[in-house]
Amino acid sequence: MILLRERKEMTEKFKNMETAVIHAGYDAKQHLGSLATPIFQTSTFTFDSAEQGEKRFAGEEEGFIYSRLGNPTVNALQERIAELEGAEAGLAFASGMAAVSAVLVALTKGGDHILCSQGVYGCTFGFLELLNEKYQITHDFCAMETAEQMEQLIRPETTCIYVETPINPTMKLIDLELVARVAKKHGIPVVVDNTFSSPYLQQPLQAGCDIVLHSATKYIGGHGDVIAGLAAGTKEMMHTIAMTTLKDVGGVISPFDAWLLLRGMKTLPVRMDRHCENAEYIVEQLKKHPAVKCVFYPGDQAGKDFAIMEKQMRKGGGLISFEIHGSKQQAQKLLNDLSFIKIAVSLGDAETLIQHPATMTHSGIPEQTRKQMGISDELIRLSVGLEAKQDIWEDLQQALDQLEEAETPVQSHHQ
Ligand SMILES: *Cc1c(COP(=O)(O)O)cnc(C)c1O
């Protein structure tokens, strides 16, 4: 069965990402000149004859069979993400978690071990627990600041190193080149969840990592209207995943959702530039506000990870987290006092979104582990949108001012 179409030798190589996000993976000439990628909203494909069906299944003839095994709209998307990440091949999934789980299951078997960055997306944490409970696939978290830290935890059974950078929601960075170097020495593949950066800001394969994956729900879709996932890597690895944990587990993307991503991706560089510009401005303002205890942002020159940011990212991204003076109640009050900034999980949308990790995205993690991960009750995560930066700040500022005012002398009186 042919699941992954061979990526055609591009007659035109796209030197710049701004061009690739618009053109890669789609040739209008093959589709009656349609400028937009057609949506092949079909579950199955008809064969001209029984013999043709036999050849398609035998992999002797190229062509589509059934949309779980391959679909032209989905293929265009897969080729585009491969091009953007500088990979041989790409895969699309029904959600970011479908991508995470398909990749992790493909790289492990019962008894294996995963070395994981300290702090991962809440549901990725949940999936690691599930792998442990059901299949005795264990994991260790590692700060990955030095080769020694990693080597202390690498075992003969370690078959995957899984990294998130920036780490959700603390915005700490991991040096991808360092991780790739240590992994190569031990022959272990490195998987990077690149959701927070998108390929425009960071390309993990160029740093020597092996598989990159995304919740395309976030910056790649960019408009808060689709749940989807993507992965990219070598043709061999993507083919293995396509034939097993994609095809047989079945977390495939729908043609319409693939089309939404192809559409959203066209503006990825333009949007990311604005997200970054707005975030940089908000960080500077937050740092000056007396209700704010500290701000975490990879693009902050004063931040401890700034050198890593400069090495592997184009800019600091659109996500900020910050701690306020006070407690969980004050964090909740801040969220409630906002006007157009929306209280919602997810990120990377045109709308500025704010959430409270301790009680929302990371509430499933035991309190002690959560605090070790740096997720305090006063930590707030902000996905800076595309609105005017002055308007975003004005909304935040009035809510922060209210926190300050609520802090009356009576309340802060000590016994
Ligand atoms: C949202 C997210 C996921 C999960 O993606 P879904 O599309 O919601 O399934 C995985 N990793 C990170 C970093 C995310 O932000």
XYZ file of N, CA, C and O in Angstrom, residues 143-145 150 161-163 174-185 188 190-192 207-209:
104
model
N 16.026 17.840 33.469
C 16.141 19.266 33.147
C 16.876 19.472 31.824
O 16.682 20.466 31.146
N 17.717 18.492 31.460
C 18.470 18.528 30.188
C 19.308 19.796 30.033
O 19.442 20.322 28.930
N 19.858 20.253 31.153
C 20.721 21.439 31.084
C 22.155 21.064 30.734
O 22.887 21.868 30.181
N 21.594 14.205 31.557
C 20.900 13.266 30.677
C 21.503 11.872 30.798
O 20.774 10.877 30.869
N 13.929 10.042 23.309
C 14.109 11.255 24.111
C 13.063 12.243 23.618
O 12.973 12.511 22.415
N 12.242 12.701 24.544
C 11.095 13.535 24.168
C 11.253 14.925 24.784
O 11.411 15.062 25.998
N 11.225 15.935 23.930
C 11.550 17.287 24.384
C 10.472 18.281 23.996
O 9.988 18.279 22.858
N 15.220 24.411 26.243
C 16.196 23.327 26.236
C 17.044 23.468 24.986
O 16.525 23.733 23.895
N 18.353 23.284 25.167
C 19.303 23.410 24.064
C 19.194 22.167 23.177
O 19.666 21.091 23.534
N 18.567 22.314 22.025
C 18.296 21.160 21.155
C 19.568 20.527 20.607
O 19.643 19.307 20.444
N 20.571 21.360 20.326
C 21.826 20.827 19.793
C 22.502 19.924 20.821
O 23.010 18.856 20.492
N 22.444 20.349 22.085
C 23.030 19.555 23.170
C 22.312 18.216 23.288
O 22.950 17.151 23.351
N 20.984 18.251 23.303
C 20.201 17.018 23.427
C 20.498 16.082 22.251
O 20.714 14.882 22.436
N 20.533 16.652 21.043
C 20.773 15.829 19.846
C 22.156 15.167 19.902
O 22.326 14.016 19.505
N 23.135 15.913 20.426
C 24.498 15.384 20.503
C 24.563 14.185 21.454
O 25.116 13.135 21.116
N 23.962 14.343 22.634
C 23.964 13.248 23.618
C 23.192 12.047 23.061
O 23.636 10.905 23.163
N 22.046 12.324 22.438
C 21.203 11.242 21.901
C 21.943 10.458 20.826
O 21.878 9.225 20.784
N 22.625 11.165 19.954
C 23.347 10.525 18.844
C 24.394 9.556 19.385
O 24.542 8.445 18.893
N 25.080 10.004 20.438
C 26.104 9.159 21.050
C 25.528 7.816 21.495
O 26.185 6.787 21.424
N 19.832 7.142 20.219
C 18.416 7.254 20.612
C 17.758 8.387 19.817
O 18.294 9.498 19.775
N 15.450 11.541 18.931
C 14.922 12.683 19.692
C 13.649 13.199 19.017
O 13.651 13.502 17.826
N 12.588 13.298 19.812
C 11.316 13.836 19.341
C 11.124 15.212 19.972
O 11.305 15.367 21.173
N 10.763 16.201 19.170
C 10.544 17.546 19.706
C 9.116 18.001 19.427
O 8.662 17.975 18.277
N 18.653 21.235 14.042
C 19.555 21.147 15.199
C 19.994 19.705 15.454
O 20.675 19.424 16.440
N 19.565 18.776 14.586
C 20.002 17.387 14.721
C 18.992 16.449 15.358
O 19.300 15.283 15.597
N 17.777 16.948 15.643
C 16.746 16.074 16.211
C 16.110 15.251 15.099
O 16.336 15.517 13.923
